[in-house]
mmCIF file of C-alpha atoms in Angstrom:
data_model
loop_
_atom_site.group_PDB
_atom_site.id
_atom_site.type_symbol
_atom_site.label_atom_id
_atom_site.label_comp_id
_atom_site.label_asym_id
_atom_site.label_seq_id
_atom_site.Cartn_x
_atom_site.Cartn_y
_atom_site.Cartn_z
ATOM 1 C CA UNK A 185 105.900 79.990 88.018
ATOM 2 C CA UNK A 186 109.544 79.545 87.121
ATOM 3 C CA UNK A 187 111.681 77.803 89.706
ATOM 4 C CA UNK A 188 115.447 77.915 89.932
ATOM 5 C CA UNK A 189 117.847 75.438 91.470
ATOM 6 C CA UNK A 190 118.489 77.402 94.626
ATOM 7 C CA UNK A 191 116.634 80.098 96.464
ATOM 8 C CA UNK A 192 119.830 82.083 96.856
ATOM 9 C CA UNK A 193 118.878 82.827 100.435
ATOM 10 C CA UNK A 194 119.884 81.301 103.728
ATOM 11 C CA UNK A 195 120.391 81.789 107.426
ATOM 12 C CA UNK A 196 122.967 84.592 107.502
ATOM 13 C CA UNK A 197 124.292 85.828 110.806
ATOM 14 C CA UNK A 198 123.895 89.480 109.891
ATOM 15 C CA UNK A 199 126.300 92.314 109.195
ATOM 16 C CA UNK A 200 127.549 92.537 112.768
ATOM 17 C CA UNK A 201 129.969 90.273 114.654
ATOM 18 C CA UNK A 202 128.623 86.956 115.894
ATOM 19 C CA UNK A 203 125.727 87.479 118.275
ATOM 20 C CA UNK A 204 125.292 91.173 117.493
ATOM 21 C CA UNK A 205 122.839 90.704 114.609
ATOM 22 C CA UNK A 206 120.200 89.097 116.819
ATOM 23 C CA UNK A 207 120.143 92.001 119.272
ATOM 24 C CA UNK A 208 117.614 94.822 119.171
ATOM 25 C CA UNK A 209 118.423 97.298 116.385
ATOM 26 C CA UNK A 210 117.336 100.087 118.710
ATOM 27 C CA UNK A 211 119.755 99.011 121.441
ATOM 28 C CA UNK A 212 122.539 98.739 118.867
ATOM 29 C CA UNK A 213 121.745 102.262 117.681
ATOM 30 C CA UNK A 214 121.870 103.545 121.259
ATOM 31 C CA UNK A 215 125.299 101.976 121.682
ATOM 32 C CA UNK A 216 126.487 103.404 118.353
ATOM 33 C CA UNK A 217 125.516 106.921 119.410
ATOM 34 C CA UNK A 218 126.577 106.690 123.071
ATOM 35 C CA UNK A 219 129.967 108.417 122.576
ATOM 36 C CA UNK A 220 128.368 111.518 121.049
ATOM 37 C CA UNK A 221 126.263 114.462 122.140
ATOM 38 C CA UNK A 222 123.832 116.134 119.731
ATOM 39 C CA UNK A 223 124.753 119.680 118.727
ATOM 40 C CA UNK A 224 121.097 120.708 118.510
ATOM 41 C CA UNK A 225 117.911 119.844 120.446
ATOM 42 C CA UNK A 226 117.164 116.207 119.709
ATOM 43 C CA UNK A 227 114.439 115.132 117.288
ATOM 44 C CA UNK A 228 113.915 111.361 117.347
ATOM 45 C CA UNK A 229 112.904 109.699 114.094
ATOM 46 C CA UNK A 230 114.332 106.268 114.887
ATOM 47 C CA UNK A 231 111.435 104.738 116.804
ATOM 48 C CA UNK A 232 108.137 104.031 115.052
ATOM 49 C CA UNK A 233 106.054 105.126 118.013
ATOM 50 C CA UNK A 234 103.013 107.173 116.910
ATOM 51 C CA UNK A 235 102.869 110.607 118.542
ATOM 52 C CA UNK A 236 99.457 111.773 117.328
ATOM 53 C CA UNK A 237 96.742 112.356 119.957
ATOM 54 C CA UNK A 238 95.100 109.411 121.691
ATOM 55 C CA UNK A 239 91.422 109.168 120.577
ATOM 56 C CA UNK A 240 89.041 111.063 122.859
ATOM 57 C CA UNK A 241 86.847 108.027 123.531
ATOM 58 C CA UNK A 242 89.632 106.045 125.252
ATOM 59 C CA UNK A 243 89.286 107.615 128.706
ATOM 60 C CA UNK A 244 85.488 107.348 129.004
ATOM 61 C CA UNK A 245 85.464 103.733 127.807
ATOM 62 C CA UNK A 246 88.182 102.767 130.282
ATOM 63 C CA UNK A 247 86.323 104.514 133.102
ATOM 64 C CA UNK A 248 83.101 102.691 132.240
ATOM 65 C CA UNK A 249 84.787 99.281 132.339
ATOM 66 C CA UNK A 250 87.369 99.909 135.065
ATOM 67 C CA UNK A 251 85.965 97.204 137.343
ATOM 68 C CA UNK A 252 86.753 94.579 134.719
ATOM 69 C CA UNK A 253 90.448 94.897 135.472
ATOM 70 C CA UNK A 254 89.453 92.578 138.318
ATOM 71 C CA UNK A 255 88.793 89.691 135.904
ATOM 72 C CA UNK A 256 91.186 87.261 134.262
ATOM 73 C CA UNK A 257 90.672 87.774 130.522
ATOM 74 C CA UNK A 258 89.860 84.887 128.208
ATOM 75 C CA UNK A 259 92.681 84.178 125.751
ATOM 76 C CA UNK A 260 90.173 84.091 122.903
ATOM 77 C CA UNK A 261 88.938 87.622 123.539
ATOM 78 C CA UNK A 262 85.515 88.859 124.569
ATOM 79 C CA UNK A 263 82.707 88.357 122.067
ATOM 80 C CA UNK A 264 82.094 92.104 121.466
ATOM 81 C CA UNK A 265 85.764 92.533 120.536
ATOM 82 C CA UNK A 266 85.788 89.596 118.127
ATOM 83 C CA UNK A 267 82.562 90.785 116.519
ATOM 84 C CA UNK A 268 83.857 94.371 116.158
ATOM 85 C CA UNK A 269 87.131 93.182 114.592
ATOM 86 C CA UNK A 270 85.293 90.875 112.186
ATOM 87 C CA UNK A 271 82.872 93.639 111.193
ATOM 88 C CA UNK A 272 85.737 96.056 110.599
ATOM 89 C CA UNK A 273 87.533 93.572 108.352
ATOM 90 C CA UNK A 274 84.392 93.024 106.265
ATOM 91 C CA UNK A 275 83.878 96.771 105.816
ATOM 92 C CA UNK A 276 87.526 97.620 105.175
ATOM 93 C CA UNK A 277 88.492 94.793 102.804
ATOM 94 C CA UNK A 278 86.852 92.889 99.944
ATOM 95 C CA UNK A 279 86.813 89.496 101.637
ATOM 96 C CA UNK A 280 85.626 86.266 99.987
ATOM 97 C CA UNK A 281 83.059 86.043 102.791
ATOM 98 C CA UNK A 282 82.585 87.569 106.257
ATOM 99 C CA UNK A 283 85.012 86.451 108.954
ATOM 100 C CA UNK A 284 83.424 84.221 111.624
ATOM 101 C CA UNK A 285 84.047 86.012 114.948
ATOM 102 C CA UNK A 286 83.672 82.736 116.826
ATOM 103 C CA UNK A 287 86.373 80.726 115.032
ATOM 104 C CA UNK A 288 88.392 83.072 112.805
ATOM 105 C CA UNK A 289 89.416 85.931 115.145
ATOM 106 C CA UNK A 290 91.752 85.926 118.169
ATOM 107 C CA UNK A 291 92.654 88.924 120.299
ATOM 108 C CA UNK A 292 96.388 89.589 120.645
ATOM 109 C CA UNK A 293 98.546 91.453 123.131
ATOM 110 C CA UNK A 294 99.662 93.638 120.226
ATOM 111 C CA UNK A 295 100.667 92.253 116.837
ATOM 112 C CA UNK A 296 104.303 91.719 117.903
ATOM 113 C CA UNK A 297 103.361 89.075 120.457
ATOM 114 C CA UNK A 298 101.073 87.416 117.942
ATOM 115 C CA UNK A 299 103.661 87.337 115.161
ATOM 116 C CA UNK A 300 106.227 85.785 117.497
ATOM 117 C CA UNK A 301 103.830 83.142 118.810
ATOM 118 C CA UNK A 302 102.452 82.361 115.354
ATOM 119 C CA UNK A 303 105.838 81.118 114.170
ATOM 120 C CA UNK A 304 105.925 78.585 116.994
ATOM 121 C CA UNK A 305 102.367 77.480 116.224
ATOM 122 C CA UNK A 306 103.080 77.180 112.498
ATOM 123 C CA UNK A 307 106.028 74.851 113.143
ATOM 124 C CA UNK A 308 103.708 72.560 115.099
ATOM 125 C CA UNK A 309 100.624 72.975 112.932
ATOM 126 C CA UNK A 310 101.836 72.155 109.417
ATOM 127 C CA UNK A 311 102.575 68.620 108.305
ATOM 128 C CA UNK A 312 106.014 66.989 108.049
ATOM 129 C CA UNK A 313 108.568 68.866 105.955
ATOM 130 C CA UNK A 314 111.074 67.520 103.467
ATOM 131 C CA UNK A 315 114.189 68.524 105.356
ATOM 132 C CA UNK A 316 114.818 70.954 108.179
ATOM 133 C CA UNK A 317 111.717 73.144 108.719
ATOM 134 C CA UNK A 318 112.242 76.700 107.519
ATOM 135 C CA UNK A 319 110.503 80.045 107.934
ATOM 136 C CA UNK A 320 110.848 82.648 105.191
ATOM 137 C CA UNK A 321 110.896 86.399 105.870
ATOM 138 C CA UNK A 322 111.682 89.617 104.060
ATOM 139 C CA UNK A 323 115.094 91.171 104.596
ATOM 140 C CA UNK A 324 115.047 93.841 106.159
ATOM 141 C CA UNK A 325 112.396 92.613 108.577
ATOM 142 C CA UNK A 326 110.600 93.251 111.847
ATOM 143 C CA UNK A 327 112.759 91.588 114.557
ATOM 144 C CA UNK A 328 109.817 89.613 116.014
ATOM 145 C CA UNK A 329 109.786 87.447 112.869
ATOM 146 C CA UNK A 330 113.316 86.230 113.451
ATOM 147 C CA UNK A 331 112.793 85.767 117.184
ATOM 148 C CA UNK A 332 109.698 83.656 116.522
ATOM 149 C CA UNK A 333 111.419 81.516 113.900
ATOM 150 C CA UNK A 334 114.355 80.850 116.239
ATOM 151 C CA UNK A 335 112.012 79.973 119.114
ATOM 152 C CA UNK A 336 110.234 77.551 116.781
ATOM 153 C CA UNK A 337 113.523 75.790 116.022
ATOM 154 C CA UNK A 338 113.277 76.603 112.329
ATOM 155 C CA UNK A 339 115.901 77.726 109.867
ATOM 156 C CA UNK A 340 115.575 81.417 109.075
ATOM 157 C CA UNK A 341 115.599 82.090 105.344
ATOM 158 C CA UNK A 342 115.993 85.736 104.424
ATOM 159 C CA UNK A 343 114.466 87.032 101.196
ATOM 160 C CA UNK A 344 116.178 90.284 100.138
ATOM 161 C CA UNK A 345 113.804 93.176 99.468
ATOM 162 C CA UNK A 346 115.524 95.770 97.323
ATOM 163 C CA UNK A 347 114.688 98.575 94.944
ATOM 164 C CA UNK A 348 115.157 96.114 92.071
ATOM 165 C CA UNK A 349 112.319 93.870 93.286
ATOM 166 C CA UNK A 350 110.016 96.636 94.491
ATOM 167 C CA UNK A 351 111.023 96.096 98.140
ATOM 168 C CA UNK A 352 108.998 92.858 98.334
ATOM 169 C CA UNK A 353 110.345 89.280 98.366
ATOM 170 C CA UNK A 354 110.835 87.961 94.836
ATOM 171 C CA UNK A 355 108.627 84.860 94.703
ATOM 172 C CA UNK A 356 110.290 83.674 91.506
ATOM 173 C CA UNK A 357 113.560 83.010 93.340
ATOM 174 C CA UNK A 358 112.012 80.343 95.570
ATOM 175 C CA UNK A 359 113.024 76.829 94.528
ATOM 176 C CA UNK A 360 111.197 73.544 95.077
ATOM 177 C CA UNK A 361 113.539 72.290 97.802
ATOM 178 C CA UNK A 362 113.146 75.440 99.879
ATOM 179 C CA UNK A 363 109.368 75.582 99.523
ATOM 180 C CA UNK A 364 109.001 71.887 100.375
ATOM 181 C CA UNK A 365 110.476 72.468 103.843
ATOM 182 C CA UNK A 366 108.819 75.836 104.528
ATOM 183 C CA UNK A 367 106.374 75.958 107.443
ATOM 184 C CA UNK A 368 105.542 79.675 107.157
ATOM 185 C CA UNK A 369 106.360 82.863 105.326
ATOM 186 C CA UNK A 370 106.186 86.274 106.945
ATOM 187 C CA UNK A 371 105.097 89.075 104.638
ATOM 188 C CA UNK A 372 104.639 92.713 105.652
ATOM 189 C CA UNK A 373 102.356 94.935 103.582
ATOM 190 C CA UNK A 374 102.823 97.873 103.887
ATOM 191 C CA UNK A 375 106.427 96.849 104.370
ATOM 192 C CA UNK A 376 108.542 98.033 107.271
ATOM 193 C CA UNK A 377 110.806 99.910 106.565
ATOM 194 C CA UNK A 378 110.285 100.696 102.868
ATOM 195 C CA UNK A 379 106.482 101.123 102.750
ATOM 196 C CA UNK A 380 105.957 98.860 99.728
ATOM 197 C CA UNK A 381 102.460 97.417 99.299
ATOM 198 C CA UNK A 382 101.759 93.946 97.901
ATOM 199 C CA UNK A 383 99.284 93.875 95.020
ATOM 200 C CA UNK A 384 96.322 91.535 94.746
ATOM 201 C CA UNK A 385 98.241 89.568 92.121
ATOM 202 C CA UNK A 386 101.213 89.225 94.487
ATOM 203 C CA UNK A 387 99.038 87.870 97.299
ATOM 204 C CA UNK A 388 97.303 85.502 94.858
ATOM 205 C CA UNK A 389 100.630 84.080 93.694
ATOM 206 C CA UNK A 390 101.829 83.686 97.276
ATOM 207 C CA UNK A 391 98.584 81.949 98.252
ATOM 208 C CA UNK A 392 99.020 79.484 95.376
ATOM 209 C CA UNK A 393 102.487 78.600 96.670
ATOM 210 C CA UNK A 394 101.208 78.191 100.233
ATOM 211 C CA UNK A 395 98.465 75.830 99.079
ATOM 212 C CA UNK A 396 100.792 73.822 96.860
ATOM 213 C CA UNK A 397 103.452 73.331 99.522
ATOM 214 C CA UNK A 398 101.282 73.443 102.635
ATOM 215 C CA UNK A 399 102.801 76.364 104.527
ATOM 216 C CA UNK A 400 101.245 79.294 106.385
ATOM 217 C CA UNK A 401 101.216 82.904 105.201
ATOM 218 C CA UNK A 402 101.655 85.162 108.243
ATOM 219 C CA UNK A 403 100.672 88.560 106.867
ATOM 220 C CA UNK A 404 101.721 91.533 108.991
ATOM 221 C CA UNK A 405 99.235 94.289 108.108
ATOM 222 C CA UNK A 406 99.618 96.572 111.111
ATOM 223 C CA UNK A 407 100.402 99.580 108.840
ATOM 224 C CA UNK A 408 97.423 99.004 106.529
ATOM 225 C CA UNK A 409 95.560 102.101 107.720
ATOM 226 C CA UNK A 410 98.522 104.470 107.290
ATOM 227 C CA UNK A 411 98.553 105.576 103.663
ATOM 228 C CA UNK A 412 98.320 108.873 101.835
ATOM 229 C CA UNK A 413 96.797 107.739 98.530
ATOM 230 C CA UNK A 414 95.384 104.254 97.834
ATOM 231 C CA UNK A 415 94.306 101.959 100.710
ATOM 232 C CA UNK A 416 96.430 98.780 100.824
ATOM 233 C CA UNK A 417 94.733 95.416 100.397
ATOM 234 C CA UNK A 418 94.928 92.352 102.623
ATOM 235 C CA UNK A 419 96.163 88.817 102.097
ATOM 236 C CA UNK A 420 92.714 87.736 103.327
ATOM 237 C CA UNK A 421 91.151 89.131 100.151
ATOM 238 C CA UNK A 422 92.975 86.458 98.140
ATOM 239 C CA UNK A 423 92.714 83.637 100.677
ATOM 240 C CA UNK A 424 89.720 81.772 99.245
ATOM 241 C CA UNK A 425 86.404 80.950 100.944
ATOM 242 C CA UNK A 426 87.975 79.181 103.937
ATOM 243 C CA UNK A 427 91.027 81.486 104.334
ATOM 244 C CA UNK A 428 93.133 78.310 104.250
ATOM 245 C CA UNK A 429 96.833 78.844 105.050
ATOM 246 C CA UNK A 430 96.402 82.605 105.538
ATOM 247 C CA UNK A 431 96.384 84.604 108.772
ATOM 248 C CA UNK A 432 96.486 88.403 108.885
ATOM 249 C CA UNK A 433 97.720 90.377 111.900
ATOM 250 C CA UNK A 434 96.351 93.773 112.843
ATOM 251 C CA UNK A 435 97.070 96.261 115.627
ATOM 252 C CA UNK A 436 95.673 99.483 117.062
ATOM 253 C CA UNK A 437 99.166 100.888 117.660
ATOM 254 C CA UNK A 438 99.450 102.615 114.303
ATOM 255 C CA UNK A 439 95.809 102.814 113.201
ATOM 256 C CA UNK A 440 94.557 104.453 116.397
ATOM 257 C CA UNK A 441 97.741 105.891 117.981
ATOM 258 C CA UNK A 442 97.566 103.402 120.862
ATOM 259 C CA UNK A 443 101.025 101.763 120.949
ATOM 260 C CA UNK A 444 100.956 101.468 124.737
ATOM 261 C CA UNK A 445 97.609 99.708 124.855
ATOM 262 C CA UNK A 446 98.925 96.497 123.259
ATOM 263 C CA UNK A 447 95.770 95.290 121.523
ATOM 264 C CA UNK A 448 95.553 93.644 118.121
ATOM 265 C CA UNK A 449 94.130 90.544 116.520
ATOM 266 C CA UNK A 450 94.814 87.635 114.193
ATOM 267 C CA UNK A 451 92.227 86.627 111.595
ATOM 268 C CA UNK A 452 91.939 83.940 108.959
ATOM 269 C CA UNK A 453 92.452 80.179 108.762
ATOM 270 C CA UNK A 454 90.182 78.695 111.464
ATOM 271 C CA UNK A 455 92.162 75.473 111.853
ATOM 272 C CA UNK A 456 95.388 77.346 112.407
ATOM 273 C CA UNK A 457 93.702 79.763 114.814
ATOM 274 C CA UNK A 458 92.329 76.851 116.842
ATOM 275 C CA UNK A 459 95.879 75.570 117.314
ATOM 276 C CA UNK A 460 97.077 79.132 117.919
ATOM 277 C CA UNK A 461 94.442 79.563 120.620
ATOM 278 C CA UNK A 462 95.518 76.337 122.316
ATOM 279 C CA UNK A 463 99.122 77.556 122.437
ATOM 280 C CA UNK A 464 98.293 81.095 123.528
ATOM 281 C CA UNK A 465 95.873 79.840 126.187
ATOM 282 C CA UNK A 466 98.811 78.536 128.208
ATOM 283 C CA UNK A 467 101.765 80.618 127.004
ATOM 284 C CA UNK A 468 100.726 84.102 125.863
ATOM 285 C CA UNK A 469 99.878 87.297 127.754
ATOM 286 C CA UNK A 470 96.156 87.940 127.980
ATOM 287 C CA UNK A 471 94.548 91.243 127.021
ATOM 288 C CA UNK A 472 92.751 93.079 129.848
ATOM 289 C CA UNK A 473 88.994 93.276 129.288
ATOM 290 C CA UNK A 474 88.748 97.097 129.593
ATOM 291 C CA UNK A 475 91.325 97.454 126.824
ATOM 292 C CA UNK A 476 89.280 95.158 124.613
ATOM 293 C CA UNK A 477 86.289 97.454 125.137
ATOM 294 C CA UNK A 478 88.433 100.396 124.017
ATOM 295 C CA UNK A 479 89.302 98.352 120.931
ATOM 296 C CA UNK A 480 85.601 97.779 120.260
ATOM 297 C CA UNK A 481 85.138 101.556 120.203
ATOM 298 C CA UNK A 482 88.239 102.021 118.043
ATOM 299 C CA UNK A 483 87.193 99.477 115.410
ATOM 300 C CA UNK A 484 83.738 101.061 115.312
ATOM 301 C CA UNK A 485 85.045 104.551 114.511
ATOM 302 C CA UNK A 486 86.843 105.791 111.394
ATOM 303 C CA UNK A 487 86.852 109.520 112.138
ATOM 304 C CA UNK A 488 89.993 109.376 114.265
ATOM 305 C CA UNK A 489 91.686 107.150 111.670
ATOM 306 C CA UNK A 490 90.939 109.600 108.868
ATOM 307 C CA UNK A 491 92.364 112.423 110.976
ATOM 308 C CA UNK A 492 95.436 110.294 111.620
ATOM 309 C CA UNK A 493 95.966 109.823 107.893
ATOM 310 C CA UNK A 494 95.507 113.560 107.309
ATOM 311 C CA UNK A 495 98.328 114.337 109.740
ATOM 312 C CA UNK A 496 100.633 111.823 108.054
ATOM 313 C CA UNK A 497 99.713 113.234 104.646
ATOM 314 C CA UNK A 498 100.875 116.669 105.769
ATOM 315 C CA UNK A 499 104.236 115.238 106.830
ATOM 316 C CA UNK A 500 104.746 113.303 103.614
ATOM 317 C CA UNK A 501 103.893 116.446 101.662
ATOM 318 C CA UNK A 502 106.696 118.115 103.617
ATOM 319 C CA UNK A 503 109.049 115.238 102.831
ATOM 320 C CA UNK A 504 108.194 115.560 99.137
ATOM 321 C CA UNK A 505 109.036 119.258 99.235
ATOM 322 C CA UNK A 506 112.165 119.132 101.408
ATOM 323 C CA UNK A 507 113.777 115.911 100.207
ATOM 324 C CA UNK A 508 112.672 116.000 96.577
ATOM 325 C CA UNK A 509 114.490 113.123 94.911
ATOM 326 C CA UNK A 510 117.518 113.253 97.223
ATOM 327 C CA UNK A 511 118.840 109.979 98.614
ATOM 328 C CA UNK A 512 116.467 107.988 96.377
ATOM 329 C CA UNK A 513 113.459 109.279 98.283
ATOM 330 C CA UNK A 514 110.081 108.154 96.945
ATOM 331 C CA UNK A 515 106.843 108.721 98.822
ATOM 332 C CA UNK A 516 105.952 105.265 100.204
ATOM 333 C CA UNK A 517 102.683 103.559 99.318
ATOM 334 C CA UNK A 518 101.958 102.848 102.985
ATOM 335 C CA UNK A 519 103.264 103.170 106.521
ATOM 336 C CA UNK A 520 104.955 106.182 108.063
ATOM 337 C CA UNK A 521 108.628 105.401 107.399
ATOM 338 C CA UNK A 522 111.078 106.942 104.938
ATOM 339 C CA UNK A 523 113.884 104.778 103.527
ATOM 340 C CA UNK A 524 116.842 106.873 102.355
ATOM 341 C CA UNK A 525 119.933 105.759 100.433
ATOM 342 C CA UNK A 526 122.987 107.294 102.099
ATOM 343 C CA UNK A 527 125.530 104.936 100.557
ATOM 344 C CA UNK A 528 127.268 107.933 98.956
ATOM 345 C CA UNK A 529 127.311 109.812 102.284
ATOM 346 C CA UNK A 530 129.624 107.408 104.067
ATOM 347 C CA UNK A 531 127.128 104.595 104.650
ATOM 348 C CA UNK A 532 124.300 104.063 107.106
ATOM 349 C CA UNK A 533 126.254 103.957 110.371
ATOM 350 C CA UNK A 534 128.352 107.007 109.483
ATOM 351 C CA UNK A 535 125.289 108.973 108.365
ATOM 352 C CA UNK A 536 123.446 107.998 111.556
ATOM 353 C CA UNK A 537 126.302 109.271 113.707
ATOM 354 C CA UNK A 538 126.683 112.471 111.672
ATOM 355 C CA UNK A 539 122.973 113.284 111.837
ATOM 356 C CA UNK A 540 122.851 112.682 115.579
ATOM 357 C CA UNK A 541 126.084 114.487 116.419
ATOM 358 C CA UNK A 542 125.839 117.449 114.045
ATOM 359 C CA UNK A 543 122.098 117.845 113.476
ATOM 360 C CA UNK A 544 120.425 116.422 116.568
ATOM 361 C CA UNK A 545 118.396 114.019 114.404
ATOM 362 C CA UNK A 546 118.210 110.391 115.513
ATOM 363 C CA UNK A 547 117.590 107.767 112.821
ATOM 364 C CA UNK A 548 118.329 104.047 112.596
ATOM 365 C CA UNK A 549 120.914 102.381 110.304
ATOM 366 C CA UNK A 550 119.306 100.124 107.716
ATOM 367 C CA UNK A 551 121.936 97.431 108.194
ATOM 368 C CA UNK A 552 120.711 96.978 111.777
ATOM 369 C CA UNK A 553 117.278 95.993 110.417
ATOM 370 C CA UNK A 554 118.717 93.398 108.023
ATOM 371 C CA UNK A 555 120.895 90.306 107.876
ATOM 372 C CA UNK A 556 123.615 89.182 105.509
ATOM 373 C CA UNK A 557 122.646 87.079 102.510
ATOM 374 C CA UNK A 558 124.917 84.107 101.675
ATOM 375 C CA UNK A 559 126.868 86.250 99.207
ATOM 376 C CA UNK A 560 127.676 88.782 101.931
ATOM 377 C CA UNK A 561 125.121 91.342 100.754
ATOM 378 C CA UNK A 562 123.110 93.197 103.399
ATOM 379 C CA UNK A 563 119.962 94.647 101.761
ATOM 380 C CA UNK A 564 119.655 97.364 104.396
ATOM 381 C CA UNK A 565 123.260 98.539 104.256
ATOM 382 C CA UNK A 566 123.634 102.069 102.942
ATOM 383 C CA UNK A 567 120.104 103.083 104.000
ATOM 384 C CA UNK A 568 118.695 104.914 106.995
ATOM 385 C CA UNK A 569 115.118 104.669 108.260
ATOM 386 C CA UNK A 570 113.148 107.678 109.432
ATOM 387 C CA UNK A 571 109.776 107.338 111.166
ATOM 388 C CA UNK A 572 107.655 110.454 110.569
ATOM 389 C CA UNK A 573 105.812 110.160 113.874
ATOM 390 C CA UNK A 574 106.514 113.563 115.425
ATOM 391 C CA UNK A 575 104.397 116.657 114.821
ATOM 392 C CA UNK A 576 104.690 118.389 111.441
ATOM 393 C CA UNK A 577 106.847 121.243 112.749
ATOM 394 C CA UNK A 578 109.416 118.886 114.275
ATOM 395 C CA UNK A 579 109.343 116.705 111.169
ATOM 396 C CA UNK A 580 110.013 119.664 108.878
ATOM 397 C CA UNK A 581 112.839 120.856 111.110
ATOM 398 C CA UNK A 582 114.417 117.392 111.175
ATOM 399 C CA UNK A 583 114.217 117.011 107.390
ATOM 400 C CA UNK A 584 115.753 120.457 106.819
ATOM 401 C CA UNK A 585 118.599 119.602 109.210
ATOM 402 C CA UNK A 586 119.102 116.253 107.468
ATOM 403 C CA UNK A 587 119.458 117.874 104.045
ATOM 404 C CA UNK A 588 121.782 120.549 105.421
ATOM 405 C CA UNK A 589 124.112 117.999 107.022
ATOM 406 C CA UNK A 590 124.072 115.300 104.317
ATOM 407 C CA UNK A 591 124.186 117.453 101.188
#
């Protein structure tokens, strides 16, 4: 793999004034829109909160295990949960071997908590670095990555994900000096916000770098079950027989429409997960036992997941029809977000205000999801993100309004 003298990436402060870039993009959007009132009934597409029905088995399972709210949960997770998660992984992905539910699975209080805590564990787990420890992440990125890297005391290195590089970090831009001080790299596949999916070859190349330089791959795969064509793969498929240096993060929020339940898991490198368990055993929120039993039922059932995908497929079919090729729209390979180029419509903040004020459609500016690169470039600037989480009728109405206002 070709290496260049400098990675061309560094710890930018973001596109906002000092201190603003590290704040919640959703809070910043609320403040941006506060002076305005929508001219039409509001349709919210800014928050990626699934709105499809909660699976029918949730209530009965909770009722059956209600007494177990009276127990302190084990940080590791109950054995039936770990076994169900491991079985699901083996069925869903082409793994080198089955995951060991005893040593290679940990329950999480949602993937966000796990991703945050994993950065802290990675900084402690890997060996000495040649220089200040660094954590790499795509740019734009899920805010928990940056929060975790800062809590770990690491330098944040942003890897721009643009149309030119398929909306995935360009591994060929990573130089020896940067890789030698890297403790972890966050990768999201399907990517949030663009929906790009890493190929098997991409994961294989990333795994080779992780092994050569001794850093962790923290693979955020919480959107893996939301796709309308080909199922995305997992970093675990390319992790080798011991899953060394690779941990994948999953969640029921998107897969099973259970964002309020806060249950997910981490799977992969057993040595890392042992250290992760030690840290989480004293510092992380535990997952209530009844919720883990719901997760057992969820990971044992694909019918509700297939119905979930069908509903998203309908909405992306609508997006194909209504948006066409406007604003650079391309149906994403995974996830439920749409990433639209509004750079010729006044930019992302102006378009966000206009859509809210004149169309009653709430979106999020892409620059709020990104940070400045050293050359002053913000990879999210000029884009808006839409989350197609509402029902199909509301989604169609919002997309029609968007075209009417922006065209």
